[in-house]
Tab-separated table of C-alpha atoms in Angstrom:
chain	number	residue	atom	x	y	z
A	356	MET	CA	3.336	-37.265	1.334
A	357	LYS	CA	0.160	-36.612	-0.849
A	358	ASP	CA	-1.076	-38.894	-3.076
A	359	ASN	CA	-4.040	-36.803	-4.202
A	360	PRO	CA	-3.790	-36.842	-8.653
A	361	LEU	CA	-5.650	-33.317	-8.408
A	362	SER	CA	-2.789	-31.984	-6.826
A	363	ASP	CA	-0.516	-32.591	-9.263
A	364	GLY	CA	-1.625	-30.313	-12.061
A	365	LEU	CA	-5.107	-31.095	-13.067
A	366	VAL	CA	-6.974	-29.372	-10.370
A	367	PRO	CA	-8.264	-25.878	-12.453
A	368	ASP	CA	-5.672	-23.748	-9.950
A	369	GLY	CA	-8.461	-20.566	-11.006
A	370	GLY	CA	-11.318	-20.976	-13.321
A	371	TRP	CA	-14.416	-21.563	-11.041
A	372	GLY	CA	-12.516	-22.130	-8.292
A	373	TRP	CA	-12.075	-18.567	-7.757
A	374	MET	CA	-15.913	-17.976	-7.558
A	375	VAL	CA	-15.608	-20.703	-4.425
A	376	VAL	CA	-13.008	-18.473	-2.547
A	377	LEU	CA	-15.764	-15.609	-3.415
A	378	GLY	CA	-18.475	-17.682	-1.900
A	379	VAL	CA	-16.358	-18.195	0.999
A	380	ALA	CA	-15.304	-14.797	1.533
A	381	LEU	CA	-19.021	-14.074	1.710
A	382	THR	CA	-19.508	-16.660	3.913
A	383	ASN	CA	-16.622	-15.873	6.220
A	384	ILE	CA	-17.876	-11.898	6.477
A	385	PHE	CA	-21.536	-12.892	8.044
A	386	ASN	CA	-20.201	-15.626	9.909
A	387	GLN	CA	-16.693	-16.219	10.893
A	388	SER	CA	-16.422	-12.682	12.029
A	389	LEU	CA	-19.527	-13.468	14.910
A	390	ILE	CA	-16.788	-13.974	17.209
A	391	SER	CA	-15.351	-10.304	16.789
A	392	ILE	CA	-18.772	-8.676	17.766
A	393	PHE	CA	-20.077	-11.328	20.262
A	394	GLY	CA	-19.323	-8.483	23.291
A	395	LEU	CA	-20.803	-5.692	21.694
A	396	LEU	CA	-23.824	-7.704	20.380
A	397	PHE	CA	-24.449	-9.616	23.856
A	398	SER	CA	-22.739	-7.254	26.572
A	399	GLN	CA	-26.187	-5.751	27.272
A	400	GLN	CA	-28.461	-8.159	27.480
A	401	LEU	CA	-26.291	-10.599	29.851
A	402	GLU	CA	-26.114	-7.590	32.069
A	403	GLU	CA	-29.577	-7.033	32.568
A	404	LEU	CA	-29.743	-10.658	33.152
A	405	GLY	CA	-27.067	-9.810	35.970
A	406	GLN	CA	-24.389	-11.475	34.230
A	407	THR	CA	-20.705	-10.111	35.034
A	408	THR	CA	-17.263	-11.120	32.526
A	409	THR	CA	-17.783	-14.409	34.167
A	410	GLY	CA	-21.146	-15.091	32.442
A	411	VAL	CA	-19.473	-13.801	29.159
A	412	ALA	CA	-16.723	-16.150	29.262
A	413	LEU	CA	-18.639	-18.964	29.421
A	414	VAL	CA	-20.846	-18.100	26.983
A	415	MET	CA	-17.922	-17.808	24.495
A	416	ASN	CA	-16.080	-20.979	26.382
A	417	VAL	CA	-19.245	-23.079	25.366
A	418	ASN	CA	-19.092	-22.072	21.794
A	419	SER	CA	-15.422	-22.586	21.412
A	420	ILE	CA	-15.896	-25.987	23.084
A	421	VAL	CA	-18.862	-27.349	20.851
A	422	SER	CA	-17.093	-25.520	17.750
A	423	ASN	CA	-13.828	-27.852	17.912
A	424	SER	CA	-15.923	-30.733	19.079
A	425	SER	CA	-17.519	-30.779	15.631
A	426	GLY	CA	-14.076	-32.073	14.678
A	427	PHE	CA	-14.972	-35.475	15.892
A	428	ILE	CA	-17.878	-35.644	13.266
A	429	ILE	CA	-16.334	-33.289	10.318
A	430	GLY	CA	-14.091	-35.603	8.801
A	431	PRO	CA	-16.940	-38.137	7.963
A	432	ALA	CA	-19.901	-35.743	7.531
A	433	ILE	CA	-17.645	-33.525	4.343
A	434	LYS	CA	-16.593	-37.522	2.985
A	435	THR	CA	-20.485	-38.716	3.111
A	436	PHE	CA	-22.018	-35.182	2.344
A	437	SER	CA	-19.712	-33.098	0.327
A	438	PRO	CA	-18.518	-29.592	1.578
A	439	ARG	CA	-20.844	-27.197	0.376
A	440	ARG	CA	-23.904	-29.732	2.155
A	441	VAL	CA	-21.820	-29.388	5.518
A	442	ALA	CA	-21.218	-24.950	4.798
A	443	ILE	CA	-24.783	-24.913	3.973
A	444	PHE	CA	-25.743	-26.666	6.957
A	445	GLY	CA	-22.876	-24.907	9.325
A	446	SER	CA	-24.718	-21.269	7.896
A	447	LEU	CA	-28.112	-22.699	8.424
A	448	LEU	CA	-27.337	-23.396	12.029
A	449	THR	CA	-25.495	-20.374	12.972
A	450	GLY	CA	-28.230	-18.231	11.796
A	451	THR	CA	-30.723	-20.070	13.273
A	452	GLY	CA	-28.905	-20.093	16.657
A	453	LEU	CA	-29.096	-16.155	16.442
A	454	ILE	CA	-32.255	-15.792	15.489
A	455	LEU	CA	-33.238	-17.885	18.571
A	456	SER	CA	-30.722	-16.095	20.989
A	457	SER	CA	-32.891	-13.002	19.655
A	458	GLN	CA	-35.567	-14.626	21.836
A	459	SER	CA	-33.543	-15.555	24.437
A	460	ARG	CA	-34.131	-14.158	28.082
A	461	THR	CA	-32.262	-16.331	30.539
A	462	LEU	CA	-28.697	-17.271	30.228
A	463	TRP	CA	-29.350	-20.792	29.832
A	464	GLN	CA	-31.112	-20.132	26.940
A	465	ILE	CA	-27.845	-18.031	25.110
A	466	LEU	CA	-25.855	-20.902	25.924
A	467	ILE	CA	-27.865	-23.334	24.259
A	468	SER	CA	-28.633	-20.810	21.330
A	469	TYR	CA	-25.642	-19.313	20.659
A	470	GLY	CA	-22.825	-20.997	22.405
A	471	GLY	CA	-23.976	-24.081	21.340
A	472	ILE	CA	-26.375	-23.974	18.294
A	473	VAL	CA	-24.324	-21.055	16.675
A	474	GLY	CA	-20.980	-22.650	17.880
A	475	PHE	CA	-21.368	-26.158	16.355
A	476	GLY	CA	-22.162	-24.012	12.856
A	477	LEU	CA	-19.438	-22.556	12.756
A	478	GLY	CA	-17.981	-25.541	13.505
A	479	LEU	CA	-19.020	-27.078	10.672
A	480	LEU	CA	-18.158	-23.941	7.973
A	481	ASN	CA	-14.148	-23.274	9.211
A	482	PRO	CA	-12.981	-26.924	8.076
A	483	SER	CA	-15.676	-27.337	5.094
A	484	THR	CA	-15.256	-24.031	3.440
A	485	PHE	CA	-11.521	-24.244	3.218
A	486	MET	CA	-11.785	-28.040	1.989
A	487	ALA	CA	-14.026	-26.090	-0.726
A	488	VAL	CA	-10.773	-24.026	-1.738
A	489	ASN	CA	-8.235	-26.457	-1.288
A	490	SER	CA	-9.606	-29.348	-3.755
A	491	TYR	CA	-9.141	-26.267	-6.612
A	492	PHE	CA	-5.797	-25.078	-5.917
A	493	SER	CA	-2.103	-26.223	-6.158
A	494	ARG	CA	0.229	-23.663	-7.000
A	495	LYS	CA	-1.929	-20.952	-6.131
A	496	ARG	CA	-3.585	-22.298	-2.898
A	497	GLY	CA	-2.070	-19.944	-0.422
A	498	GLN	CA	-3.263	-16.761	-2.377
A	499	ALA	CA	-6.693	-18.322	-2.501
A	500	VAL	CA	-7.126	-19.594	0.810
A	501	GLY	CA	-5.767	-15.916	1.592
A	502	LEU	CA	-8.540	-14.263	-0.299
A	503	ALA	CA	-10.993	-16.284	0.924
A	504	LEU	CA	-9.755	-15.788	4.750
A	505	ALA	CA	-9.980	-12.119	3.352
A	506	GLY	CA	-13.589	-11.976	4.184
A	507	THR	CA	-13.228	-12.687	7.862
A	508	GLY	CA	-11.153	-9.375	8.077
A	509	ILE	CA	-13.370	-7.458	6.422
A	510	GLY	CA	-16.635	-8.841	8.601
A	511	GLN	CA	-14.109	-8.044	11.784
A	512	MET	CA	-14.089	-4.190	10.303
A	513	ILE	CA	-17.218	-3.628	9.056
A	514	MET	CA	-19.938	-5.746	11.209
A	515	PRO	CA	-19.106	-3.976	14.468
A	516	GLN	CA	-20.282	-0.901	12.540
A	517	ILE	CA	-23.702	-3.043	11.731
A	518	VAL	CA	-24.032	-3.612	14.817
A	519	ARG	CA	-23.707	-0.576	16.735
A	520	TYR	CA	-26.014	0.970	13.844
A	521	LEU	CA	-28.605	-1.844	14.851
A	522	LEU	CA	-28.414	-1.683	18.298
A	523	ASP	CA	-29.006	1.859	18.354
A	524	GLU	CA	-32.110	1.313	15.117
A	525	TYR	CA	-33.411	-1.556	16.808
A	526	GLY	CA	-32.185	-2.663	20.252
A	527	TYR	CA	-31.021	-6.181	21.322
A	528	ARG	CA	-33.394	-8.462	19.680
A	529	GLY	CA	-33.768	-6.686	16.602
A	530	ALA	CA	-30.814	-5.991	16.095
A	531	VAL	CA	-29.783	-10.207	16.912
A	532	LEU	CA	-32.234	-11.179	14.776
A	533	ILE	CA	-30.866	-9.277	11.227
A	534	VAL	CA	-27.601	-10.253	12.204
A	535	GLY	CA	-29.226	-13.912	12.299
A	536	ALA	CA	-30.576	-13.252	8.791
A	537	LEU	CA	-27.437	-11.754	7.823
A	538	SER	CA	-25.477	-15.027	8.235
A	539	PHE	CA	-27.308	-17.128	6.128
A	540	HIS	CA	-25.681	-15.417	3.315
A	541	GLY	CA	-23.660	-18.099	3.853
A	542	ILE	CA	-25.852	-20.440	2.258
A	543	VAL	CA	-25.671	-18.562	-1.121
A	544	GLY	CA	-21.823	-18.591	-1.101
A	545	ALA	CA	-21.964	-22.559	0.067
A	546	SER	CA	-24.203	-22.786	-3.394
A	547	LEU	CA	-21.272	-21.854	-5.185
A	548	PHE	CA	-19.076	-24.351	-3.761
A	549	GLN	CA	-19.139	-26.762	-6.932
A	550	PRO	CA	-17.330	-30.577	-7.095
A	551	VAL	CA	-13.904	-29.574	-8.095
A	552	GLU	CA	-14.498	-32.697	-10.495
A	553	TRP	CA	-17.141	-30.837	-13.058
A	554	HIS	CA	-13.894	-28.089	-13.712
A	555	SER	CA	-11.180	-30.474	-13.569
A	556	TYR	CA	-8.782	-31.108	-16.787
A	557	HIS	CA	-10.084	-34.781	-16.415
A	558	SER	CA	-13.914	-34.060	-16.255
A	559	ASN	CA	-14.662	-35.540	-19.785
A	560	ASN	CA	-13.139	-38.355	-18.986
A	561	SER	CA	-14.494	-40.232	-15.966
A	562	GLU	CA	-12.587	-43.653	-16.252
A	563	GLU	CA	-9.594	-42.141	-16.819
A	564	TYR	CA	-10.523	-40.387	-13.714
A	565	GLU	CA	-11.317	-43.180	-11.681
A	566	LYS	CA	-8.027	-45.075	-12.895
A	567	LEU	CA	-5.989	-42.214	-11.305
A	568	LEU	CA	-7.875	-42.549	-7.778
A	569	ASP	CA	-7.445	-46.022	-7.527
A	570	SER	CA	-4.036	-45.977	-9.076
A	571	ASP	CA	-1.882	-46.327	-5.814
A	572	SER	CA	-4.519	-48.378	-3.795
A	573	PRO	CA	-3.431	-52.134	-3.465
A	574	LYS	CA	-6.056	-54.912	-5.318
A	575	HIS	CA	-7.684	-56.798	-2.154
A	576	PRO	CA	-9.890	-59.085	-4.814
A	577	LYS	CA	-11.209	-60.883	-1.156
A	578	LEU	CA	-11.489	-58.457	2.033
A	579	PRO	CA	-12.765	-59.457	5.172
A	580	PRO	CA	-15.942	-57.432	6.378
A	581	GLU	CA	-14.678	-54.400	8.071
A	582	THR	CA	-15.220	-54.174	11.551
A	583	VAL	CA	-16.901	-51.115	13.450
A	584	MET	CA	-13.956	-49.956	14.776
A	585	GLY	CA	-12.763	-50.240	11.218
A	586	LYS	CA	-14.965	-48.269	9.906
A	587	LEU	CA	-14.420	-45.189	12.719
A	588	LYS	CA	-10.543	-45.266	11.803
A	589	ARG	CA	-11.460	-45.024	8.621
A	590	SER	CA	-13.998	-42.426	8.489
A	591	MET	CA	-11.562	-40.524	11.206
A	592	ASP	CA	-8.772	-41.204	9.539
A	593	LEU	CA	-7.342	-42.476	12.993
A	594	HIS	CA	-4.778	-44.019	10.767
A	595	LEU	CA	-3.149	-40.134	11.251
A	596	LEU	CA	-2.020	-40.143	14.680
A	597	LYS	CA	0.761	-43.162	13.932
A	598	ASP	CA	2.158	-39.693	11.715
A	599	PHE	CA	4.830	-37.848	13.614
A	600	SER	CA	4.990	-35.447	11.256
A	601	PHE	CA	0.960	-34.992	11.503
A	602	LEU	CA	1.132	-35.099	15.515
A	603	ASN	CA	4.086	-32.146	15.360
A	604	ILE	CA	1.603	-29.873	13.228
A	605	GLY	CA	-1.700	-30.552	15.057
A	606	PHE	CA	0.623	-29.803	18.183
A	607	GLY	CA	2.391	-26.701	17.089
A	608	VAL	CA	-0.825	-25.494	15.471
A	609	ALA	CA	-2.807	-26.359	18.574
A	610	LEU	CA	-0.830	-23.945	20.697
A	611	ALA	CA	-0.582	-21.008	18.338
A	612	TYR	CA	-3.760	-21.375	17.289
A	613	THR	CA	-4.311	-20.989	21.655
A	614	SER	CA	-1.900	-18.189	21.964
A	615	SER	CA	-3.472	-15.733	19.350
A	616	ILE	CA	-7.485	-16.708	20.962
A	617	ASN	CA	-5.685	-15.186	24.063
A	618	PHE	CA	-3.573	-12.585	23.064
A	619	SER	CA	-7.024	-11.394	21.433
A	620	MET	CA	-8.694	-10.966	24.825
A	621	ILE	CA	-5.844	-9.761	26.456
A	622	PHE	CA	-4.977	-6.870	23.971
A	623	PRO	CA	-7.623	-4.489	24.692
A	624	TYR	CA	-7.035	-4.666	28.028
A	625	PHE	CA	-2.664	-4.457	28.180
A	626	LEU	CA	-3.399	-1.342	26.479
A	627	GLN	CA	-5.698	0.713	28.540
A	628	PHE	CA	-4.511	-0.822	31.856
A	629	SER	CA	-0.823	-2.118	31.376
A	630	ALA	CA	0.660	0.706	28.743
A	631	GLY	CA	-1.787	3.365	29.918
A	632	LEU	CA	-3.694	4.842	26.346
A	633	ASN	CA	-7.356	5.995	26.399
A	634	ARG	CA	-10.435	4.181	24.611
A	635	THR	CA	-9.563	6.409	21.677
A	636	ASP	CA	-6.475	5.327	20.787
A	637	VAL	CA	-6.877	1.669	22.027
A	638	ALA	CA	-9.426	1.405	19.079
A	639	LEU	CA	-6.970	2.626	17.104
A	640	CYS	CA	-4.381	0.030	17.989
A	641	MET	CA	-7.231	-2.648	17.451
A	642	SER	CA	-8.279	-1.124	14.074
A	643	LEU	CA	-4.873	-0.769	12.443
A	644	LEU	CA	-3.860	-4.346	14.227
A	645	ALA	CA	-7.246	-5.354	11.863
A	646	ALA	CA	-5.878	-3.704	9.000
A	647	MET	CA	-2.789	-4.647	8.645
A	648	ASP	CA	-3.926	-8.486	9.042
A	649	LEU	CA	-6.547	-7.746	6.453
A	650	ALA	CA	-3.747	-6.134	4.241
A	651	SER	CA	-1.205	-9.042	4.947
A	652	ARG	CA	-4.428	-11.650	3.575
A	653	LEU	CA	-4.326	-10.162	0.528
A	654	THR	CA	-0.401	-9.728	0.144
A	655	LEU	CA	1.691	-12.145	1.453
A	656	PRO	CA	0.034	-15.434	0.340
A	657	THR	CA	1.042	-14.118	-3.412
A	658	LEU	CA	4.627	-13.601	-2.726
A	659	THR	CA	4.831	-17.001	-1.123
A	660	ASP	CA	2.972	-18.765	-3.875
A	661	ARG	CA	5.124	-16.929	-6.457
A	662	TYR	CA	8.520	-18.516	-4.780
A	663	ARG	CA	7.160	-21.414	-3.838
A	664	ILE	CA	7.771	-21.308	0.287
A	665	SER	CA	6.209	-24.093	2.253
A	666	CYS	CA	3.425	-23.269	4.083
A	667	ARG	CA	4.850	-24.707	7.405
A	668	MET	CA	7.943	-23.136	7.028
A	669	ILE	CA	6.062	-19.368	6.637
A	670	PHE	CA	4.164	-20.195	9.901
A	671	LEU	CA	7.374	-21.346	11.447
A	672	VAL	CA	9.423	-17.927	10.882
A	673	GLY	CA	5.976	-15.784	11.526
A	674	ALA	CA	5.781	-17.351	14.962
A	675	ILE	CA	9.394	-16.517	15.514
A	676	LEU	CA	8.954	-12.985	14.647
A	677	LEU	CA	5.962	-13.189	16.968
A	678	ILE	CA	7.763	-13.951	19.649
A	679	GLY	CA	9.917	-10.797	19.178
A	680	ILE	CA	6.816	-8.656	18.702
A	681	ARG	CA	5.172	-9.475	21.715
A	682	VAL	CA	8.385	-9.106	23.851
A	683	ILE	CA	8.806	-5.945	22.502
A	684	LEU	CA	5.219	-4.546	23.213
A	685	ALA	CA	5.470	-6.225	26.501
A	686	GLU	CA	7.459	-3.397	27.252
A	687	THR	CA	6.610	-0.490	25.630
A	688	THR	CA	4.433	2.400	26.402
A	689	HIS	CA	5.191	4.958	24.164
A	690	ARG	CA	1.705	5.781	21.882
A	691	LYS	CA	3.186	5.949	18.364
A	692	THR	CA	5.479	3.038	19.024
A	693	LEU	CA	1.906	1.169	19.876
A	694	PHE	CA	0.640	1.682	17.084
A	695	VAL	CA	3.749	0.876	14.499
A	696	ILE	CA	3.749	-2.598	16.819
A	697	SER	CA	0.266	-3.088	16.662
A	698	GLY	CA	-0.148	-2.852	12.497
A	699	LEU	CA	3.442	-4.748	12.298
A	700	TYR	CA	1.974	-7.316	14.493
A	701	GLY	CA	-1.252	-7.983	12.326
A	702	TYR	CA	0.512	-7.983	9.488
A	703	ILE	CA	2.776	-11.047	10.762
A	704	ARG	CA	-0.608	-12.749	12.530
A	705	ALA	CA	-1.935	-13.060	9.385
A	706	ALA	CA	1.011	-15.433	8.084
A	707	THR	CA	0.074	-17.767	11.081
A	708	VAL	CA	-3.779	-17.376	11.072
A	709	VAL	CA	-3.864	-18.407	7.632
A	710	ASN	CA	-1.071	-21.085	7.249
A	711	GLN	CA	-3.066	-23.279	10.138
A	712	ASN	CA	-4.886	-25.257	7.823
A	713	LEU	CA	-2.635	-24.626	4.808
A	714	CYS	CA	-0.133	-26.540	7.016
A	715	VAL	CA	-1.928	-29.595	7.315
A	716	SER	CA	-3.349	-29.506	3.323
A	717	GLU	CA	0.705	-29.657	2.856
A	718	HIS	CA	0.989	-32.281	4.598
A	719	CYS	CA	-1.807	-34.662	3.548
A	720	SER	CA	-3.616	-35.641	0.503
A	721	GLN	CA	-7.522	-34.457	-0.253
A	722	GLU	CA	-9.019	-37.582	0.933
A	723	LYS	CA	-7.223	-37.701	4.368
A	724	LEU	CA	-7.812	-33.896	5.025
A	725	ALA	CA	-11.284	-33.628	6.104
A	726	GLY	CA	-10.273	-36.383	8.348
A	727	ALA	CA	-6.943	-34.330	9.231
A	728	LEU	CA	-8.813	-31.160	9.966
A	729	GLY	CA	-10.858	-32.862	12.390
A	730	LEU	CA	-8.533	-34.293	14.428
A	731	VAL	CA	-6.619	-30.466	14.206
A	732	MET	CA	-9.739	-29.145	15.236
A	733	ILE	CA	-10.002	-31.649	18.115
A	734	ALA	CA	-6.028	-30.777	18.988
A	735	LYS	CA	-7.578	-27.132	19.386
A	736	GLY	CA	-10.192	-27.524	21.568
A	737	ILE	CA	-8.402	-29.627	24.024
A	738	SER	CA	-5.654	-26.721	24.031
A	739	VAL	CA	-8.020	-23.820	24.237
A	740	ILE	CA	-9.458	-25.530	27.545
A	741	SER	CA	-6.751	-26.579	29.510
A	742	LEU	CA	-3.472	-24.316	28.210
A	743	GLY	CA	-6.369	-21.144	27.949
A	744	GLN	CA	-7.695	-21.613	30.899
A	745	LEU	CA	-4.109	-21.892	32.551
A	746	LEU	CA	-3.242	-18.617	31.097
A	747	GLY	CA	-6.476	-16.561	32.372
A	748	TRP	CA	-5.622	-18.338	35.522
A	749	VAL	CA	-1.705	-17.183	35.512
A	750	ARG	CA	-3.405	-13.447	34.606
A	751	ASP	CA	-5.805	-13.372	37.643
A	752	LEU	CA	-3.069	-14.570	40.041
A	753	THR	CA	-0.205	-12.176	38.945
A	754	GLY	CA	-2.302	-9.497	37.830
A	755	SER	CA	-0.052	-8.302	35.485
A	756	TYR	CA	-1.031	-8.491	31.390
A	757	ARG	CA	2.583	-8.180	30.678
A	758	PHE	CA	3.630	-11.207	32.029
A	759	SER	CA	0.610	-12.639	30.486
A	760	LEU	CA	2.160	-11.856	26.943
A	761	HIS	CA	5.133	-13.271	27.935
A	762	MET	CA	3.516	-16.527	28.988
A	763	GLN	CA	1.305	-16.349	25.693
A	764	ASN	CA	4.832	-16.444	23.974
A	765	VAL	CA	6.020	-19.911	26.250
A	766	LEU	CA	3.489	-21.612	24.001
A	767	LEU	CA	4.935	-20.016	20.390
A	768	VAL	CA	8.126	-21.325	21.890
A	769	LEU	CA	7.632	-24.671	22.035
A	770	VAL	CA	6.220	-24.430	18.331
A	771	VAL	CA	9.090	-23.532	17.301
A	772	LEU	CA	11.640	-26.039	19.572
A	773	PHE	CA	8.950	-28.867	18.425
A	774	TRP	CA	9.404	-27.547	14.489
A	775	LEU	CA	12.639	-26.408	13.665
A	776	PRO	CA	14.242	-29.739	14.249
A	777	GLU	CA	12.090	-31.393	11.795
A	778	VAL	CA	11.795	-28.898	9.106
A	779	LEU	CA	15.468	-28.134	9.224
A	780	TRP	CA	16.285	-31.925	8.991
A	781	LYS	CA	13.792	-32.326	5.825
A	782	ARG	CA	15.197	-29.273	3.853
A	783	PHE	CA	18.766	-30.584	4.573
A	784	ARG	CA	17.749	-34.469	3.209
A	785	GLN	CA	16.277	-32.315	0.035
């Protein structure tokens, strides 16, 4: 359970926190949206290098592995350097990696620059930006996180148009170079991440604030020296691995994340080859999905915050609805129906995307949150490497995109089966 005094009404719950939200949104527009434009940005260069979809998948997989592997260090890094410094460094890495990619002439150079450097930068940005927003809000946390993540949705809508223009005007190298420069906007956004203590209600009384922070800590005047192993457990908050609820949350979030990533890769192919839509209709379906996803991020958290619905409950309901929507989608070929389902899917999907980190923060205190997010990132990486690859193998084996959608649903069904008993038991106990 949470034991952070700043979560009990002492946080601003607004004020400068909205500037932090603006900073995160700005960072997300030019950084977190990079994954969605990778194919558009690099396809021509990879094709010239003689790489097929296997080469594209290799770069994306390396990027994902490196990004999630940063979970091993993100907890200690945020505790040592603060979310602002980690986010600034992440933006520097992302922009630098893209600039180096613009000069890449071999696949291994792209693997290092984009897969490695950009992947590591994105891995540092996700938890650090969330930590910055989370520390400023309590009652309005869902609304704040939704607005911050709306930056990713905006980026996914405008960046493809920007990239297409840059490619036409400046070619591959010029376009990647400029996109790398745009990524440095994350430094500007991260500069707004002022420490919450500067704006909390008790910022003028440091002694009282320190007492609040230490109020629940047992006093041990003579403690034995801490081992190497002990420091590692404390810095990464490995004691959370003994917490069943945390393990259950991490397991569910990792499965849902893998299912979502796999759907994003399969969806356009399903529309074109299984549903029989032309390219114009496929693009319209994807635009409707992105637009409704953005609308959900802007509106849904406001409603859930107002009625004080738990983030985990919203996530669970969203997962259940997504199962039903995917079943209908897999068996639909009617053009107009696919438009409607695409928009509906986008709106419901955002309920799970926005609440991934919120489910973790709802369970953990602010002091343990950085380590908790790092452990969940590691779980995501393991899930993508194993289950994500398995889903891809099943798709290739069966040759059916419809069956692939149903297999993605298996992961969400597991989330429901593992989460529902615990959520109902806790609600009944309360």
